CSV table of C-alpha atoms and ligand atoms in Angstrom, one decimal:
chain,number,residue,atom,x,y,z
A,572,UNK,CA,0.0,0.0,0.0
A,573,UNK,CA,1.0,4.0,-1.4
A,574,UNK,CA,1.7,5.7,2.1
A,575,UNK,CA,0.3,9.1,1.4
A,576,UNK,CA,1.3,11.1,4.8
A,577,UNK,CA,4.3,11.8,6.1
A,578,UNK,CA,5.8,13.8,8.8
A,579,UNK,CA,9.5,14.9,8.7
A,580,UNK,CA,11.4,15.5,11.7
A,581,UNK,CA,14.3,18.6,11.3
A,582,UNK,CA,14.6,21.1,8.8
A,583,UNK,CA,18.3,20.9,8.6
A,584,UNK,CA,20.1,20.0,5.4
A,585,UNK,CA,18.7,16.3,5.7
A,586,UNK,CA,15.2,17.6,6.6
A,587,UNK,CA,14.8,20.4,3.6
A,588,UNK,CA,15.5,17.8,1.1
A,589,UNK,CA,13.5,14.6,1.9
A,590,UNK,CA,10.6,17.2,2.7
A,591,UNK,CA,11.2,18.7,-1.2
A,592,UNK,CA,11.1,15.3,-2.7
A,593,UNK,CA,8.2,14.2,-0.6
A,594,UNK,CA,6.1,17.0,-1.5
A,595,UNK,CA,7.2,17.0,-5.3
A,596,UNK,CA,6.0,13.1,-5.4
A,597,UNK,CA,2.6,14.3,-3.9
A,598,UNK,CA,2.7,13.5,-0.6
A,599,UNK,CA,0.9,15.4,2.0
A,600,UNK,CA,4.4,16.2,4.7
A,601,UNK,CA,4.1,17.6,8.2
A,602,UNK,CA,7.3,19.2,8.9
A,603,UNK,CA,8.7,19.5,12.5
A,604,UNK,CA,11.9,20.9,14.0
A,605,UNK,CA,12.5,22.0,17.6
A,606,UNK,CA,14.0,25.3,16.5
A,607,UNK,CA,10.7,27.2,14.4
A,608,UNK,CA,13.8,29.4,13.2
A,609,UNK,CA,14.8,26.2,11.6
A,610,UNK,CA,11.7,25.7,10.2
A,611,UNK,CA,11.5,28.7,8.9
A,612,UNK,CA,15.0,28.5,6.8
A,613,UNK,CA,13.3,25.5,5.8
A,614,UNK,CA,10.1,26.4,4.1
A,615,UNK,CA,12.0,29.4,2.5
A,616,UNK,CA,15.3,26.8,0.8
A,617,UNK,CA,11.8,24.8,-0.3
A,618,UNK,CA,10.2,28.2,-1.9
A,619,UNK,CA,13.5,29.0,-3.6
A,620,UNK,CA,14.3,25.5,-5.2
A,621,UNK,CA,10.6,25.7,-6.9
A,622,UNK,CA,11.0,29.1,-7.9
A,623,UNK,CA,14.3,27.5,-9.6
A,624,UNK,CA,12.7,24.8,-11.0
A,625,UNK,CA,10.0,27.1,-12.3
A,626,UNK,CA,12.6,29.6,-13.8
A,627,UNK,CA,14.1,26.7,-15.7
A,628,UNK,CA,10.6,25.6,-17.1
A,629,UNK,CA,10.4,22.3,-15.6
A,630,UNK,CA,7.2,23.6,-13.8
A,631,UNK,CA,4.7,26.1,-13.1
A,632,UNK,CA,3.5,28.4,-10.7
A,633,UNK,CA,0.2,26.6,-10.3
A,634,UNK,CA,2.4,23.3,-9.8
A,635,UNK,CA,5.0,25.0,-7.2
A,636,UNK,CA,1.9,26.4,-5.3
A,637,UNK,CA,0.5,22.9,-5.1
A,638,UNK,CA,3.8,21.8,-3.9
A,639,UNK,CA,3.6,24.2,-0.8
A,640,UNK,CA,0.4,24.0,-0.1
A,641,UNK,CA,1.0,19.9,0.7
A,642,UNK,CA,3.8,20.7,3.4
A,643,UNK,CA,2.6,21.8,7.2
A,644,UNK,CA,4.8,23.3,9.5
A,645,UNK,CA,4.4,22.4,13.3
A,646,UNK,CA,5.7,22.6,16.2
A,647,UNK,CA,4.1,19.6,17.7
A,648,UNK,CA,4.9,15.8,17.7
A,649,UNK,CA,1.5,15.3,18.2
A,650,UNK,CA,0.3,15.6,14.3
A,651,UNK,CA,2.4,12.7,13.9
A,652,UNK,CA,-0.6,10.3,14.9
A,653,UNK,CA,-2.2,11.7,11.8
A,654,UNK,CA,0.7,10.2,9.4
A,655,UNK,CA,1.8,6.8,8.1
A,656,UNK,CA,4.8,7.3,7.8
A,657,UNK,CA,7.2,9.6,10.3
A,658,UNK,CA,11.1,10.5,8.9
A,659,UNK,CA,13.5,11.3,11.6
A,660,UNK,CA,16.4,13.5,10.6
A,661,UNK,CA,17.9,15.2,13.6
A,662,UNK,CA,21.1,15.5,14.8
A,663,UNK,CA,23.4,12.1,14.8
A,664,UNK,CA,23.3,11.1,18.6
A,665,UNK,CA,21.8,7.8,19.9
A,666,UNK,CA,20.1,9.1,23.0
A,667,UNK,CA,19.1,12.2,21.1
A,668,UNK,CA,17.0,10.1,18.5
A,669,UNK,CA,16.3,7.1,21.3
A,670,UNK,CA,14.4,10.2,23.3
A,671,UNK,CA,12.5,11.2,20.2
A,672,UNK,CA,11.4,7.8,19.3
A,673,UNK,CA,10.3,7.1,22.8
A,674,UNK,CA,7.9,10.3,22.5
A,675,UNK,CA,7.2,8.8,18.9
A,676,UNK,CA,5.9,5.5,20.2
A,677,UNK,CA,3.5,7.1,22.2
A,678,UNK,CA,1.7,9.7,20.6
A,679,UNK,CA,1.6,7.3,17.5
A,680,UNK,CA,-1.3,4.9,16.0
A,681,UNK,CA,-0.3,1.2,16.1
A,682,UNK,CA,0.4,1.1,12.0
A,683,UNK,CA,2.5,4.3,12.2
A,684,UNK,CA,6.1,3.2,10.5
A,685,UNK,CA,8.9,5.3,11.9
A,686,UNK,CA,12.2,6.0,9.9
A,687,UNK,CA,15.4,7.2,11.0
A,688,UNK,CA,17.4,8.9,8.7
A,689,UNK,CA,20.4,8.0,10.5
A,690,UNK,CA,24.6,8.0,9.0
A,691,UNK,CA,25.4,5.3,11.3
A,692,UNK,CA,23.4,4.5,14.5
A,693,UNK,CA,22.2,0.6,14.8
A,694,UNK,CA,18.4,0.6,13.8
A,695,UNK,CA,17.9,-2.3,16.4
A,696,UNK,CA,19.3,0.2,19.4
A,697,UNK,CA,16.7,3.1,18.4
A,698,UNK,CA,14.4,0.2,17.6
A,699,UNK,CA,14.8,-1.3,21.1
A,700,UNK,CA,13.2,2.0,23.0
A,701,UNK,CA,9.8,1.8,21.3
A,702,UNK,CA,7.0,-1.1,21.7
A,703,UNK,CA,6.9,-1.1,17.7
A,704,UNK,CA,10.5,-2.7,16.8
A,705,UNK,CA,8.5,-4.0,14.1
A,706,UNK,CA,7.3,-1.0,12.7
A,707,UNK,CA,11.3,1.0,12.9
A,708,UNK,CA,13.6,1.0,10.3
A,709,UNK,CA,16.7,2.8,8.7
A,710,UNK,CA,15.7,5.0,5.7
A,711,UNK,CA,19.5,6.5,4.3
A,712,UNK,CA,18.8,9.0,2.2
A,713,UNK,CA,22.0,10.9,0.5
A,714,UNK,CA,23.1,14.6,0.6
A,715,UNK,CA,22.0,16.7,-1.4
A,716,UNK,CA,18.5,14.9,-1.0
A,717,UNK,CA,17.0,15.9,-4.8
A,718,UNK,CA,19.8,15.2,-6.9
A,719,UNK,CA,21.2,11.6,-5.0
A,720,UNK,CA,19.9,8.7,-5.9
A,721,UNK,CA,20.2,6.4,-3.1
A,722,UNK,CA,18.2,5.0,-0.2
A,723,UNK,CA,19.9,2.7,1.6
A,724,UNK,CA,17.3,0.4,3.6
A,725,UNK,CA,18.0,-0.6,6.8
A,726,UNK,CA,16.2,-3.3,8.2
A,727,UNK,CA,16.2,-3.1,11.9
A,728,UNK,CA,16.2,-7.2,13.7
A,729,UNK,CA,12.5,-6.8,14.0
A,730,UNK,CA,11.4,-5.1,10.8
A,731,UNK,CA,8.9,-6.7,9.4
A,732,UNK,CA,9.0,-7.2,5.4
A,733,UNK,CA,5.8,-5.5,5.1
A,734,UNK,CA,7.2,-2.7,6.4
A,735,UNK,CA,10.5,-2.9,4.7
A,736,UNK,CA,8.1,-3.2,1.5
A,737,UNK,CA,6.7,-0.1,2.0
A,738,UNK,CA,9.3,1.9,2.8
A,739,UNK,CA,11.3,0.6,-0.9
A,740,UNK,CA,8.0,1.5,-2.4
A,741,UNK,CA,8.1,4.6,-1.6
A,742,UNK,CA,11.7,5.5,-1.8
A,743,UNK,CA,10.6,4.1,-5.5
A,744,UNK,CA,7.9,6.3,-5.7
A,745,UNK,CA,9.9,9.4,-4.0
A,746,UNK,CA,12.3,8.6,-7.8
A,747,UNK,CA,15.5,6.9,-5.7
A,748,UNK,CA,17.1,3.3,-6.1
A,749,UNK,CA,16.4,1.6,-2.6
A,750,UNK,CA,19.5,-0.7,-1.6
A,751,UNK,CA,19.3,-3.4,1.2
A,752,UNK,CA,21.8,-2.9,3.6
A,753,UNK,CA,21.9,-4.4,6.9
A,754,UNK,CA,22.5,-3.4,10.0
A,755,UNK,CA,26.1,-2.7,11.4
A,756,UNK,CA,27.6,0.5,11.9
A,757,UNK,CA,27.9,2.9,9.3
A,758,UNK,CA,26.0,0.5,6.9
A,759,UNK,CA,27.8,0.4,3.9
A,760,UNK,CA,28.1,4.1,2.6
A,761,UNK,CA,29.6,6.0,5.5
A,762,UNK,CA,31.8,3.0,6.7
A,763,UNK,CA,33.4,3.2,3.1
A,764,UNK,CA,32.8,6.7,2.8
A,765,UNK,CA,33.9,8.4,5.8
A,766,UNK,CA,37.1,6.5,7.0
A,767,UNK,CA,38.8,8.3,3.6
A,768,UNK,CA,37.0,11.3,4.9
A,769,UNK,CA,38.9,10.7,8.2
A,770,UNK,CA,41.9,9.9,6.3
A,771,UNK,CA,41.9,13.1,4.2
A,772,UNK,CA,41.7,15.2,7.2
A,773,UNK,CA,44.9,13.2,8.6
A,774,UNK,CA,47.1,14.1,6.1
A,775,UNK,CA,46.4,17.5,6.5
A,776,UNK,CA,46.7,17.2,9.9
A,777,UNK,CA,50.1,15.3,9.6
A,778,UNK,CA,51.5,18.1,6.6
A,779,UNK,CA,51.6,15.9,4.0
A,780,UNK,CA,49.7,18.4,2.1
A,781,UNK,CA,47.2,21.6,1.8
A,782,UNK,CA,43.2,20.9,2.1
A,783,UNK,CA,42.9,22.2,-1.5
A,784,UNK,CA,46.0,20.4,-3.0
A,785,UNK,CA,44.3,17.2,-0.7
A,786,UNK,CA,41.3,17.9,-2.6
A,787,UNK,CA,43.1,18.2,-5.9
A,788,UNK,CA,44.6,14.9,-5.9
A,789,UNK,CA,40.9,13.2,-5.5
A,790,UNK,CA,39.3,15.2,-8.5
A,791,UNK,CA,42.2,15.2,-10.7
A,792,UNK,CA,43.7,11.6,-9.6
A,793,UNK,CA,40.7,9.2,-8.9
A,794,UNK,CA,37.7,11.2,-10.7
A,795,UNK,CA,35.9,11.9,-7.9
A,796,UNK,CA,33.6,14.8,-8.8
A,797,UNK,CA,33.8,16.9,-5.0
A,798,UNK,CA,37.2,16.6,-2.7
A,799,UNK,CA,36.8,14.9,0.6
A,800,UNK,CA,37.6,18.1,2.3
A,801,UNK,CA,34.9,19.9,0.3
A,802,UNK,CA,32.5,16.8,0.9
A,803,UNK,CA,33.2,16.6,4.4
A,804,UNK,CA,32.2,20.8,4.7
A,805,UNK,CA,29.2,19.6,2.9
A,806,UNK,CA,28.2,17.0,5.0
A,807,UNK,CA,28.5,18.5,8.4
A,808,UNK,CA,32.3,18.4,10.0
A,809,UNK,CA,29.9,17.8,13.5
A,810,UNK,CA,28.3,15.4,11.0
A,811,UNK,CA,31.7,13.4,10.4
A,812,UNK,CA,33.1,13.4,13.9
A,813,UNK,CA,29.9,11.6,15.1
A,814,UNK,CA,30.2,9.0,12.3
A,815,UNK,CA,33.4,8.4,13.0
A,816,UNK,CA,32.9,8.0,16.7
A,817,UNK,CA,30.1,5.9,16.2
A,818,UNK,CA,32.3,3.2,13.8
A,819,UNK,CA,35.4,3.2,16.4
A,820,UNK,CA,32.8,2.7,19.1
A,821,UNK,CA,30.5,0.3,17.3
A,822,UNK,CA,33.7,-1.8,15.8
A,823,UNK,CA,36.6,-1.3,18.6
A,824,UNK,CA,39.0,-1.0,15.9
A,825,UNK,CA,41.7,1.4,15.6
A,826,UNK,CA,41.4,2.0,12.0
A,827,UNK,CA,38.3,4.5,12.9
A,828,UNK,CA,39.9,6.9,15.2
A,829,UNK,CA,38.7,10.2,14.5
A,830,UNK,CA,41.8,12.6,13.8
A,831,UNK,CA,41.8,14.8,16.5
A,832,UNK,CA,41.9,18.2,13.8
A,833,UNK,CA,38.1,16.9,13.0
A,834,UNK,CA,37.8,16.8,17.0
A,835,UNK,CA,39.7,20.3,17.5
A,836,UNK,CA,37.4,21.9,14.6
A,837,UNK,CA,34.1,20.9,15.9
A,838,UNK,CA,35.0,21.9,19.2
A,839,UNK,CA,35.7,25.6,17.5
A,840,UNK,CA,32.4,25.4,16.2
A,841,UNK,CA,33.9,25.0,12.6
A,842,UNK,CA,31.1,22.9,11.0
A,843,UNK,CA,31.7,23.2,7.5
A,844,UNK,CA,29.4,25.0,5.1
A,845,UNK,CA,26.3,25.6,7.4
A,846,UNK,CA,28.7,27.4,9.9
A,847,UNK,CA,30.2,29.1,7.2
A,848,UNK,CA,33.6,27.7,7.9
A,849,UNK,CA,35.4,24.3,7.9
A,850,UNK,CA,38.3,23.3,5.7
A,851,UNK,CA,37.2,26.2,3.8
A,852,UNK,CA,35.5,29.8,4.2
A,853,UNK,CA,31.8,30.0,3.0
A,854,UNK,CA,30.1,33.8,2.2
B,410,LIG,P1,21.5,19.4,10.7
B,410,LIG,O1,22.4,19.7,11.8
B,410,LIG,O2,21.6,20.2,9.4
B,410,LIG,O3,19.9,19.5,11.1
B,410,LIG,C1,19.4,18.9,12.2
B,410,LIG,C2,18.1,19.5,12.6
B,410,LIG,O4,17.4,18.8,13.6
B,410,LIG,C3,18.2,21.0,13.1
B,410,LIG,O5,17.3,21.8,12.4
B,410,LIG,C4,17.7,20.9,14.6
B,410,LIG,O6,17.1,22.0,15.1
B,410,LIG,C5,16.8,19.7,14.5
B,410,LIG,N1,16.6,18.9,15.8
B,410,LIG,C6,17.6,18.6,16.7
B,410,LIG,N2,17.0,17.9,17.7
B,410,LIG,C7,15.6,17.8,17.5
B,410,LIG,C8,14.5,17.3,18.1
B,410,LIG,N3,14.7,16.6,19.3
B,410,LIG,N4,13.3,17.4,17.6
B,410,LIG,C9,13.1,18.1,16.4
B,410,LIG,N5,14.1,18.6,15.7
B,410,LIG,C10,15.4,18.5,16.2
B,410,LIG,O7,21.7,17.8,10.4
B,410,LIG,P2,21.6,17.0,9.0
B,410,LIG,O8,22.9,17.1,8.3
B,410,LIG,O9,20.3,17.4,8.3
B,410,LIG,O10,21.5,15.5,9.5
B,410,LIG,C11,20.3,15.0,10.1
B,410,LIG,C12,20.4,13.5,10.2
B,410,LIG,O11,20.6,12.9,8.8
B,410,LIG,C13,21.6,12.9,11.0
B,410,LIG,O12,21.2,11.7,11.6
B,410,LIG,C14,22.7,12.7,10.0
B,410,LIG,O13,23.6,11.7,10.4
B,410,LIG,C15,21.8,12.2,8.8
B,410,LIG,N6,22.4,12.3,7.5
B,410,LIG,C16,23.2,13.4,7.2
B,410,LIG,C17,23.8,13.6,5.9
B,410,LIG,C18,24.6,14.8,5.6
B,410,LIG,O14,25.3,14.8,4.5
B,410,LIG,N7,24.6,15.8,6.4
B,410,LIG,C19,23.6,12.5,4.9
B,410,LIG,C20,22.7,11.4,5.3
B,410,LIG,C21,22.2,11.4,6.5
């Protein structure tokens, strides 16, 4: 069965995206974030990716109004009882999302599925504070939201496969490639992903060479279309460091040791692009 109602949790960088492509696949979305300044960013990064999309005559501004008129703001958790579905994408902390779920599971109907959004947290462990382990699972979307094609699907050890239908229909019907991916830390993108991540930020920790001449060497050398450095800004340098923490806690294994320059910039509140500064300067 189509679910037709969702409600997304945080209007951060996550949050605006999933939110855009839910609403451009016709879904009715209630949107919810703690900060209404947040939400606020939020509905105005929507209005201006429409008004894009309308200036490049992919669609109208009857089709962009319909668009905004199926997202909600709210500030409360209770609306969520009205949806089918409920996306969490908040910050990257286990007791952080654990709390939220708990609330989840109790002002929600029996049927509701919820989905974290979660990097790297264990499914089964956010699962395990509800009453509805069967009805939680691990929906991955990638950064930026519209343009990546990839969900990765994480089945939680409860998840039923009705549910885990559901949610790769809709990640079908939302235009993305679902992938099965099972439940360890880090799944499989940001265990591959963000240990060269970690790595980059070494060797500029260590001198071996500048963040842009870092960067240079993985566009020019391997292809890759953005520099670690430039993807980690994008991604949230907070972002990373939780990642990382969570696959050297989750695996015990020296090989995911965060470098202690990601450490030292997060603690300076240099988060990358949405600070305005990481490995680089944002205006
Ligand atoms: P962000 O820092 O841009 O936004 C997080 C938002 O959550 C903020 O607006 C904050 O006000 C809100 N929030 C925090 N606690 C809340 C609560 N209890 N209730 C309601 N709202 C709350 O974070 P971002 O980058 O959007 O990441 C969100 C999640 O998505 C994280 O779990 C992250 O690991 C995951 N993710 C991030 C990717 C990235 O490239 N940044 C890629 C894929 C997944």
């Amino acid at each position: 069965m189509s679910i037709g109602t969702i409600m997304v949790i945080g209007a951060g960088q996550m949050g605006r995206g999933i939110v855009q492509v839910a609403a451009e696949a016709g879904k009715q979305v209630r949107w919810m974030d703690i900060s209404s300044a947040m939400l606020g960013k939020g509905i105005a990064y929507l209005d201006q990716q429409l008004e894009r999309s309308v200036a490049k005559g992919i669609r109208n501004q009857d089709d962009k109004s319909a668009i905004l008129s199926q997202v909600q703001l709210t500030a409360s958790l209770q609306e969520a009882s009205e949806c089918e579905l409920v996306i969490e994408a908040i910050a990257e902390n286990m007791s952080v999302k654990q709390a939220l779920f708990r609330e989840l599971d109790e002002v929600c109907t029996e049927g509701t599925i919820l989905a974290t959004n979660t990097s790297s947290l264990p499914i089964t462990e956010i699962a395990a504070v509800t009453s509805r382990a069967s009805h939680v699972i691990g929906m991955h979307f990638m950064n930026p939201v519209p343009v990546m094609r990839l969900v990765e699907v994480i089945r939680g050890l409860e998840t039923t496969q009705t549910v885990y239908d559901s949610i790769v229909q809709l990640s079908l019907e939302l235009g993305k490639t679902p992938v099965e991916v099972q439940d360890f830390p880090g799944f499989v993108s940001n265990r591959i992903l963000m240990p060269m991540i970690n790595e980059a930020v070494f060797t500029v920790y260590e001198g071996v060479a500048t963040a842009e001449a870092v960067d240079t060497v993985m566009k020019l050398g391997m292809r890759h279309p953005m520099g670690p450095l430039e993807l980690a800004d994008l991604i949230g340098l907070d972002t990373c460091l939780a990642i990382m923490d969570i696959l050297y806690e989750g695996f015990k294994d020296s090989k995911y040791r965060p470098c202690p320059l990601l450490r030292k910039y997060v603690k300076a509140g240099r988060l990358g692009r949405k600070s305005g500064q990481g490995f680089y300067t944002y205006t």
